[in-house]
PDB file of C-alpha atoms in Angstrom:
ATOM      1  CA  MET A  15     -38.495   0.582 -23.731  1.00 46.00           C
ATOM      2  CA  THR A  16     -40.595   1.200 -20.623  1.00 48.00           C
ATOM      3  CA  ALA A  17     -39.401   2.500 -17.281  1.00 49.00           C
ATOM      4  CA  THR A  18     -39.766  -0.982 -15.822  1.00 48.00           C
ATOM      5  CA  SER A  19     -37.554  -2.646 -18.438  1.00 50.00           C
ATOM      6  CA  SER A  20     -34.380  -4.215 -17.121  1.00 57.00           C
ATOM      7  CA  PHE A  21     -31.050  -5.162 -18.611  1.00 50.00           C
ATOM      8  CA  GLU A  22     -29.298  -8.491 -18.306  1.00 54.00           C
ATOM      9  CA  PRO A  23     -26.272  -8.245 -15.984  1.00 54.00           C
ATOM     10  CA  VAL A  24     -22.923  -8.333 -17.783  1.00 47.00           C
ATOM     11  CA  HIS A  25     -20.122  -9.992 -15.836  1.00 55.00           C
ATOM     12  CA  ARG A  26     -17.447 -10.135 -18.520  1.00 68.00           C
ATOM     13  CA  GLU A  27     -15.187  -7.151 -19.090  1.00 73.00           C
ATOM     14  CA  SER A  28     -15.564  -5.715 -22.589  1.00 88.00           C
ATOM     15  CA  THR A  29     -12.787  -6.102 -25.145  1.00 91.00           C
ATOM     16  CA  ALA A  30     -12.336  -2.326 -25.252  1.00 92.00           C
ATOM     17  CA  SER A  31     -11.919  -2.222 -21.463  1.00 92.00           C
ATOM     18  CA  VAL A  32      -9.259  -4.942 -21.548  1.00 92.00           C
ATOM     19  CA  ILE A  33      -7.360  -3.126 -24.302  1.00 94.00           C
ATOM     20  CA  ALA A  34      -7.653   0.224 -22.513  1.00 93.00           C
ATOM     21  CA  ARG A  35      -6.281  -1.290 -19.312  1.00 92.00           C
ATOM     22  CA  GLN A  36      -3.307  -2.836 -21.107  1.00 93.00           C
ATOM     23  CA  LEU A  37      -2.543   0.375 -22.980  1.00 94.00           C
ATOM     24  CA  ARG A  38      -2.832   2.336 -19.742  1.00 92.00           C
ATOM     25  CA  THR A  39      -0.325  -0.004 -18.088  1.00 90.00           C
ATOM     26  CA  ALA A  40       2.050   0.248 -21.061  1.00 92.00           C
ATOM     27  CA  ILE A  41       1.940   4.049 -20.833  1.00 91.00           C
ATOM     28  CA  MET A  42       2.425   3.979 -17.071  1.00 87.00           C
ATOM     29  CA  GLU A  43       5.425   1.655 -17.316  1.00 83.00           C
ATOM     30  CA  ARG A  44       6.755   3.505 -20.385  1.00 86.00           C
ATOM     31  CA  THR A  45       6.625   0.421 -22.600  1.00 90.00           C
ATOM     32  CA  LEU A  46       4.847   2.954 -24.784  1.00 93.00           C
ATOM     33  CA  GLN A  47       7.230   5.877 -24.571  1.00 91.00           C
ATOM     34  CA  PRO A  48       6.072   9.503 -24.187  1.00 92.00           C
ATOM     35  CA  GLY A  49       5.547  10.984 -27.627  1.00 94.00           C
ATOM     36  CA  ALA A  50       5.167   7.575 -29.280  1.00 95.00           C
ATOM     37  CA  GLN A  51       2.615   7.363 -32.088  1.00 96.00           C
ATOM     38  CA  LEU A  52       0.076   4.546 -31.869  1.00 95.00           C
ATOM     39  CA  SER A  53      -0.446   2.464 -34.998  1.00 94.00           C
ATOM     40  CA  GLU A  54      -3.939   1.001 -35.326  1.00 93.00           C
ATOM     41  CA  THR A  55      -2.679  -1.637 -37.743  1.00 92.00           C
ATOM     42  CA  ALA A  56       0.143  -2.818 -35.490  1.00 94.00           C
ATOM     43  CA  LEU A  57      -1.936  -2.733 -32.306  1.00 94.00           C
ATOM     44  CA  SER A  58      -4.932  -4.528 -33.797  1.00 92.00           C
ATOM     45  CA  THR A  59      -2.553  -7.288 -34.903  1.00 92.00           C
ATOM     46  CA  GLN A  60      -0.856  -7.486 -31.504  1.00 93.00           C
ATOM     47  CA  PHE A  61      -4.166  -7.599 -29.620  1.00 93.00           C
ATOM     48  CA  GLY A  62      -5.762  -9.877 -32.202  1.00 93.00           C
ATOM     49  CA  VAL A  63      -8.866  -7.705 -32.459  1.00 92.00           C
ATOM     50  CA  SER A  64     -10.670  -5.623 -35.063  1.00 92.00           C
ATOM     51  CA  ARG A  65     -10.174  -1.879 -35.147  1.00 91.00           C
ATOM     52  CA  GLY A  66     -13.587  -1.168 -33.574  1.00 93.00           C
ATOM     53  CA  PRO A  67     -12.804  -2.074 -29.954  1.00 93.00           C
ATOM     54  CA  LEU A  68      -9.230  -0.799 -30.365  1.00 94.00           C
ATOM     55  CA  ARG A  69     -10.480   2.643 -31.420  1.00 94.00           C
ATOM     56  CA  GLU A  70     -12.956   2.655 -28.529  1.00 95.00           C
ATOM     57  CA  ALA A  71     -10.150   1.845 -26.092  1.00 95.00           C
ATOM     58  CA  MET A  72      -7.861   4.531 -27.495  1.00 95.00           C
ATOM     59  CA  GLN A  73     -10.635   7.128 -27.336  1.00 95.00           C
ATOM     60  CA  ARG A  74     -11.060   6.325 -23.647  1.00 94.00           C
ATOM     61  CA  LEU A  75      -7.403   7.156 -23.097  1.00 94.00           C
ATOM     62  CA  VAL A  76      -7.801  10.371 -25.101  1.00 95.00           C
ATOM     63  CA  GLN A  77     -10.646  11.336 -22.759  1.00 93.00           C
ATOM     64  CA  GLU A  78      -8.463  10.454 -19.764  1.00 90.00           C
ATOM     65  CA  GLY A  79      -5.704  12.671 -21.121  1.00 90.00           C
ATOM     66  CA  LEU A  80      -3.140   9.891 -21.557  1.00 93.00           C
ATOM     67  CA  LEU A  81      -3.222  10.092 -25.356  1.00 95.00           C
ATOM     68  CA  ARG A  82      -3.412  13.209 -27.497  1.00 95.00           C
ATOM     69  CA  SER A  83      -4.984  13.425 -30.927  1.00 94.00           C
ATOM     70  CA  GLU A  84      -3.310  15.405 -33.696  1.00 93.00           C
ATOM     71  CA  PRO A  85      -5.412  16.146 -36.809  1.00 91.00           C
ATOM     72  CA  ASN A  86      -4.240  14.256 -39.877  1.00 88.00           C
ATOM     73  CA  ARG A  87      -1.467  12.602 -37.866  1.00 93.00           C
ATOM     74  CA  GLY A  88      -3.060  10.246 -35.335  1.00 94.00           C
ATOM     75  CA  LEU A  89      -2.751   9.471 -31.628  1.00 96.00           C
ATOM     76  CA  PHE A  90       0.328   9.998 -29.492  1.00 96.00           C
ATOM     77  CA  VAL A  91       1.287   9.208 -25.899  1.00 95.00           C
ATOM     78  CA  ILE A  92       1.377  12.394 -23.848  1.00 92.00           C
ATOM     79  CA  GLU A  93       4.671  13.963 -22.796  1.00 92.00           C
ATOM     80  CA  LEU A  94       5.032  15.562 -19.365  1.00 89.00           C
ATOM     81  CA  ASP A  95       7.176  18.580 -18.573  1.00 89.00           C
ATOM     82  CA  GLU A  96       7.791  20.206 -15.190  1.00 89.00           C
ATOM     83  CA  ALA A  97       4.646  22.333 -15.465  1.00 92.00           C
ATOM     84  CA  ASP A  98       2.599  19.176 -16.099  1.00 92.00           C
ATOM     85  CA  ILE A  99       4.162  17.448 -13.087  1.00 91.00           C
ATOM     86  CA  ARG A 100       3.335  20.379 -10.830  1.00 94.00           C
ATOM     87  CA  ASP A 101      -0.219  20.397 -12.189  1.00 95.00           C
ATOM     88  CA  ILE A 102      -0.553  16.654 -11.529  1.00 95.00           C
ATOM     89  CA  TYR A 103       0.336  17.171  -7.881  1.00 95.00           C
ATOM     90  CA  VAL A 104      -2.072  20.087  -7.515  1.00 96.00           C
ATOM     91  CA  ALA A 105      -4.824  17.828  -8.863  1.00 97.00           C
ATOM     92  CA  ARG A 106      -3.741  14.903  -6.703  1.00 97.00           C
ATOM     93  CA  GLY A 107      -3.766  17.132  -3.638  1.00 97.00           C
ATOM     94  CA  ALA A 108      -7.344  18.163  -4.399  1.00 98.00           C
ATOM     95  CA  VAL A 109      -8.545  14.600  -5.063  1.00 98.00           C
ATOM     96  CA  GLU A 110      -6.688  12.882  -2.221  1.00 98.00           C
ATOM     97  CA  GLY A 111      -7.422  15.719   0.191  1.00 98.00           C
ATOM     98  CA  ALA A 112     -11.143  15.399  -0.536  1.00 98.00           C
ATOM     99  CA  ALA A 113     -10.973  11.623  -0.114  1.00 98.00           C
ATOM    100  CA  ALA A 114      -9.058  11.863   3.163  1.00 98.00           C
ATOM    101  CA  ALA A 115     -11.496  14.462   4.505  1.00 98.00           C
ATOM    102  CA  MET A 116     -14.446  12.195   3.673  1.00 98.00           C
ATOM    103  CA  ILE A 117     -12.837   9.329   5.574  1.00 98.00           C
ATOM    104  CA  ALA A 118     -11.996  11.598   8.528  1.00 98.00           C
ATOM    105  CA  ARG A 119     -15.612  12.707   8.770  1.00 97.00           C
ATOM    106  CA  ALA A 120     -16.990   9.181   8.451  1.00 96.00           C
ATOM    107  CA  ARG A 121     -14.405   7.569  10.791  1.00 90.00           C
ATOM    108  CA  VAL A 122     -15.185   4.061   9.513  1.00 92.00           C
ATOM    109  CA  PRO A 123     -13.033   1.490  11.365  1.00 95.00           C
ATOM    110  CA  ALA A 124     -12.596  -0.714   8.272  1.00 96.00           C
ATOM    111  CA  ALA A 125     -11.119   2.205   6.297  1.00 97.00           C
ATOM    112  CA  LEU A 126      -8.663   2.985   9.064  1.00 96.00           C
ATOM    113  CA  ARG A 127      -7.600  -0.660   9.241  1.00 97.00           C
ATOM    114  CA  GLU A 128      -6.918  -0.698   5.499  1.00 98.00           C
ATOM    115  CA  LEU A 129      -4.890   2.500   5.707  1.00 98.00           C
ATOM    116  CA  ARG A 130      -2.859   1.219   8.666  1.00 97.00           C
ATOM    117  CA  ALA A 131      -2.190  -2.029   6.809  1.00 98.00           C
ATOM    118  CA  ALA A 132      -0.996  -0.009   3.802  1.00 97.00           C
ATOM    119  CA  CYS A 133       1.377   1.931   6.057  1.00 96.00           C
ATOM    120  CA  ASP A 134       2.635  -1.324   7.592  1.00 96.00           C
ATOM    121  CA  ALA A 135       3.431  -2.649   4.095  1.00 96.00           C
ATOM    122  CA  MET A 136       5.499   0.468   3.439  1.00 94.00           C
ATOM    123  CA  THR A 137       7.362   0.019   6.725  1.00 94.00           C
ATOM    124  CA  LYS A 138       8.154  -3.591   5.918  1.00 94.00           C
ATOM    125  CA  SER A 139       9.461  -2.685   2.448  1.00 91.00           C
ATOM    126  CA  LEU A 140      11.605   0.074   3.921  1.00 90.00           C
ATOM    127  CA  GLU A 141      13.064  -2.291   6.532  1.00 90.00           C
ATOM    128  CA  LEU A 142      13.855  -4.850   3.830  1.00 90.00           C
ATOM    129  CA  GLY A 143      15.650  -2.212   1.804  1.00 86.00           C
ATOM    130  CA  ASP A 144      13.494  -2.922  -1.257  1.00 86.00           C
ATOM    131  CA  PRO A 145      12.929   0.328  -3.219  1.00 83.00           C
ATOM    132  CA  ALA A 146      10.635  -1.305  -5.799  1.00 83.00           C
ATOM    133  CA  ALA A 147       8.423  -2.820  -3.105  1.00 88.00           C
ATOM    134  CA  LEU A 148       8.387   0.484  -1.229  1.00 88.00           C
ATOM    135  CA  SER A 149       7.278   2.332  -4.360  1.00 87.00           C
ATOM    136  CA  ASP A 150       4.501  -0.222  -4.968  1.00 90.00           C
ATOM    137  CA  ALA A 151       3.395   0.000  -1.340  1.00 93.00           C
ATOM    138  CA  ASP A 152       3.406   3.782  -1.594  1.00 93.00           C
ATOM    139  CA  PHE A 153       1.124   3.713  -4.647  1.00 93.00           C
ATOM    140  CA  HIS A 154      -1.091   1.168  -2.900  1.00 96.00           C
ATOM    141  CA  PHE A 155      -1.529   3.490   0.077  1.00 97.00           C
ATOM    142  CA  HIS A 156      -2.759   6.322  -2.126  1.00 97.00           C
ATOM    143  CA  ASP A 157      -5.078   3.977  -4.007  1.00 97.00           C
ATOM    144  CA  VAL A 158      -6.526   2.709  -0.709  1.00 98.00           C
ATOM    145  CA  LEU A 159      -6.939   6.286   0.516  1.00 98.00           C
ATOM    146  CA  VAL A 160      -9.132   7.246  -2.434  1.00 98.00           C
ATOM    147  CA  GLN A 161     -10.980   3.930  -2.654  1.00 97.00           C
ATOM    148  CA  CYS A 162     -11.906   4.094   1.036  1.00 97.00           C
ATOM    149  CA  SER A 163     -13.652   7.421   0.481  1.00 97.00           C
ATOM    150  CA  GLY A 164     -16.351   5.516  -1.399  1.00 96.00           C
ATOM    151  CA  SER A 165     -16.424   8.161  -4.153  1.00 97.00           C
ATOM    152  CA  ARG A 166     -16.421   6.604  -7.607  1.00 96.00           C
ATOM    153  CA  ARG A 167     -15.775   9.971  -9.240  1.00 97.00           C
ATOM    154  CA  LEU A 168     -12.720  10.676  -7.122  1.00 98.00           C
ATOM    155  CA  ALA A 169     -11.502   7.152  -7.901  1.00 97.00           C
ATOM    156  CA  ARG A 170     -11.910   7.728 -11.657  1.00 94.00           C
ATOM    157  CA  MET A 171      -9.981  10.986 -11.555  1.00 95.00           C
ATOM    158  CA  HIS A 172      -7.305   9.474  -9.348  1.00 96.00           C
ATOM    159  CA  GLN A 173      -6.715   6.567 -11.722  1.00 92.00           C
ATOM    160  CA  THR A 174      -5.488   8.871 -14.481  1.00 92.00           C
ATOM    161  CA  LEU A 175      -3.421  10.974 -12.085  1.00 95.00           C
ATOM    162  CA  ILE A 176      -1.671   7.886 -10.724  1.00 93.00           C
ATOM    163  CA  VAL A 177      -0.817   6.678 -14.237  1.00 91.00           C
ATOM    164  CA  GLU A 178       0.728  10.084 -14.941  1.00 91.00           C
ATOM    165  CA  THR A 179       2.612   9.961 -11.645  1.00 91.00           C
ATOM    166  CA  ARG A 180       3.957   6.520 -12.509  1.00 88.00           C
ATOM    167  CA  MET A 181       5.159   7.880 -15.835  1.00 86.00           C
ATOM    168  CA  CYS A 182       7.167  10.546 -14.014  1.00 81.00           C
ATOM    169  CA  LEU A 183       8.710   8.136 -11.524  1.00 77.00           C
ATOM    170  CA  THR A 184       9.518   5.449 -14.078  1.00 69.00           C
ATOM    171  CA  ALA A 185      11.449   8.031 -16.076  1.00 61.00           C
ATOM    172  CA  LEU A 186      13.638   8.643 -13.025  1.00 55.00           C
ATOM    173  CA  GLU A 187      13.985   5.018 -11.990  1.00 51.00           C
ATOM    174  CA  GLY A 188      17.406   4.284 -10.573  1.00 44.00           C
ATOM    175  CA  THR A 189      17.927   7.767  -9.115  1.00 42.00           C
ATOM    176  CA  TYR A 190      15.962   7.113  -5.944  1.00 45.00           C
ATOM    177  CA  GLN A 191      17.150   6.608  -2.411  1.00 49.00           C
ATOM    178  CA  GLN A 192      14.958   5.695   0.533  1.00 52.00           C
ATOM    179  CA  PRO A 193      13.818   8.697   2.584  1.00 62.00           C
ATOM    180  CA  LEU A 194      13.495   7.747   6.225  1.00 69.00           C
ATOM    181  CA  GLU A 195      10.604  10.167   6.728  1.00 81.00           C
ATOM    182  CA  LEU A 196       8.506   8.684   3.916  1.00 83.00           C
ATOM    183  CA  VAL A 197       6.474   6.231   6.003  1.00 90.00           C
ATOM    184  CA  GLU A 198       6.053   8.747   8.805  1.00 93.00           C
ATOM    185  CA  GLU A 199       4.385  11.213   6.435  1.00 94.00           C
ATOM    186  CA  HIS A 200       1.784   8.599   5.543  1.00 96.00           C
ATOM    187  CA  ASN A 201       1.284   7.576   9.172  1.00 96.00           C
ATOM    188  CA  GLN A 202       0.701  11.222  10.102  1.00 97.00           C
ATOM    189  CA  ILE A 203      -2.037  11.479   7.486  1.00 98.00           C
ATOM    190  CA  VAL A 204      -3.733   8.395   8.936  1.00 98.00           C
ATOM    191  CA  ASP A 205      -3.309   9.744  12.493  1.00 98.00           C
ATOM    192  CA  ALA A 206      -5.173  12.913  11.502  1.00 98.00           C
ATOM    193  CA  ILE A 207      -7.901  10.897   9.772  1.00 98.00           C
ATOM    194  CA  GLU A 208      -8.287   8.642  12.804  1.00 97.00           C
ATOM    195  CA  ALA A 209      -8.627  11.685  15.065  1.00 97.00           C
ATOM    196  CA  GLY A 210     -11.424  12.963  12.855  1.00 97.00           C
ATOM    197  CA  ASP A 211      -9.553  16.260  12.443  1.00 98.00           C
ATOM    198  CA  VAL A 212     -10.489  17.324   8.909  1.00 98.00           C
ATOM    199  CA  LYS A 213      -8.449  20.533   8.973  1.00 98.00           C
ATOM    200  CA  LEU A 214      -5.293  18.717  10.081  1.00 98.00           C
ATOM    201  CA  THR A 215      -5.950  15.923   7.583  1.00 98.00           C
ATOM    202  CA  LEU A 216      -6.110  18.384   4.692  1.00 98.00           C
ATOM    203  CA  LYS A 217      -2.975  20.136   5.938  1.00 98.00           C
ATOM    204  CA  ARG A 218      -0.995  16.891   6.113  1.00 98.00           C
ATOM    205  CA  VAL A 219      -2.126  15.736   2.667  1.00 98.00           C
ATOM    206  CA  GLU A 220      -1.068  19.114   1.253  1.00 97.00           C
ATOM    207  CA  GLN A 221       2.299  18.947   3.034  1.00 96.00           C
ATOM    208  CA  HIS A 222       2.890  15.417   1.759  1.00 94.00           C
ATOM    209  CA  MET A 223       2.101  16.435  -1.825  1.00 94.00           C
ATOM    210  CA  ASP A 224       4.404  19.449  -1.572  1.00 93.00           C
ATOM    211  CA  GLU A 225       7.229  17.299  -0.243  1.00 88.00           C
ATOM    212  CA  ALA A 226       6.637  14.548  -2.822  1.00 86.00           C
ATOM    213  CA  LEU A 227       6.718  17.124  -5.611  1.00 88.00           C
ATOM    214  CA  ARG A 228       9.960  18.560  -4.278  1.00 86.00           C
ATOM    215  CA  ARG A 229      11.521  15.099  -4.264  1.00 80.00           C
ATOM    216  CA  LEU A 230      10.336  14.388  -7.770  1.00 81.00           C
ATOM    217  CA  ILE A 231      11.384  17.693  -9.343  1.00 79.00           C
ATOM    218  CA  HIS A 232      14.837  17.440  -7.745  1.00 73.00           C
ATOM    219  CA  ALA A 233      15.209  13.657  -7.861  1.00 59.00           C
ATOM    220  CA  GLU A 234      18.324  13.683  -9.993  1.00 47.00           C
ATOM    221  CA  ASP A 235      20.327  15.771  -7.541  1.00 48.00           C
ATOM    222  CA  ASP A 236      18.399  15.626  -4.297  1.00 47.00           C
ATOM    223  CA  ASP A 237      15.923  13.276  -2.644  1.00 45.00           C
ATOM    224  CA  PRO A 238      13.927  10.508  -4.388  1.00 48.00           C
ATOM    225  CA  GLY A 239      10.615  10.802  -6.155  1.00 50.00           C
ATOM    226  CA  TYR A 240       8.270   8.745  -4.058  1.00 58.00           C
ATOM    227  CA  ILE A 241       4.656   9.814  -4.263  1.00 67.00           C
TER     228      ILE A 241
END
């Protein structure tokens, strides 16, 4: 193949990608419970595919850290303890802080509009008294924050971290209340970004992660575990 050779564009998502996405969602929503062993035979039947693309999909999730491989036993869904949860939020703080700082430096109006719209969706959900919608809007805000940075690598890392965060929150579903300061924390992050103040932006992202972690760790006897 020469340097001038070109590939035909592929517009269809691969079978392995589709399977990986569905498995990722099942882990996130705890349809596949933490510690559950994955059966190639059962899954290949359910997906209606051969074991080739299924194995490729599962290996992707091993690389992402959502599945663990045990020699001579197979693949299992990861289990998260308190140390893991704290580590997730340290990593999220690094990824989301970097993304927010990039946006603050660039000060692109379209990014700010998307972030404000995400905050507005949270406000609306809070006013409607809809915890599920508020949680979804909360996740959407953090997704928008990283996507608006324009960094594909930050987005890749964030995807796995958000799945792990969802696993934590789903486990505590039903224990949440609605913190009145939740939306304000997100608005303050956007205010700092809009001002182009990178130092303040990083500080507010760190404060938000610290507070979110506190809510999550103490969700059963304190405040809720929004992200």
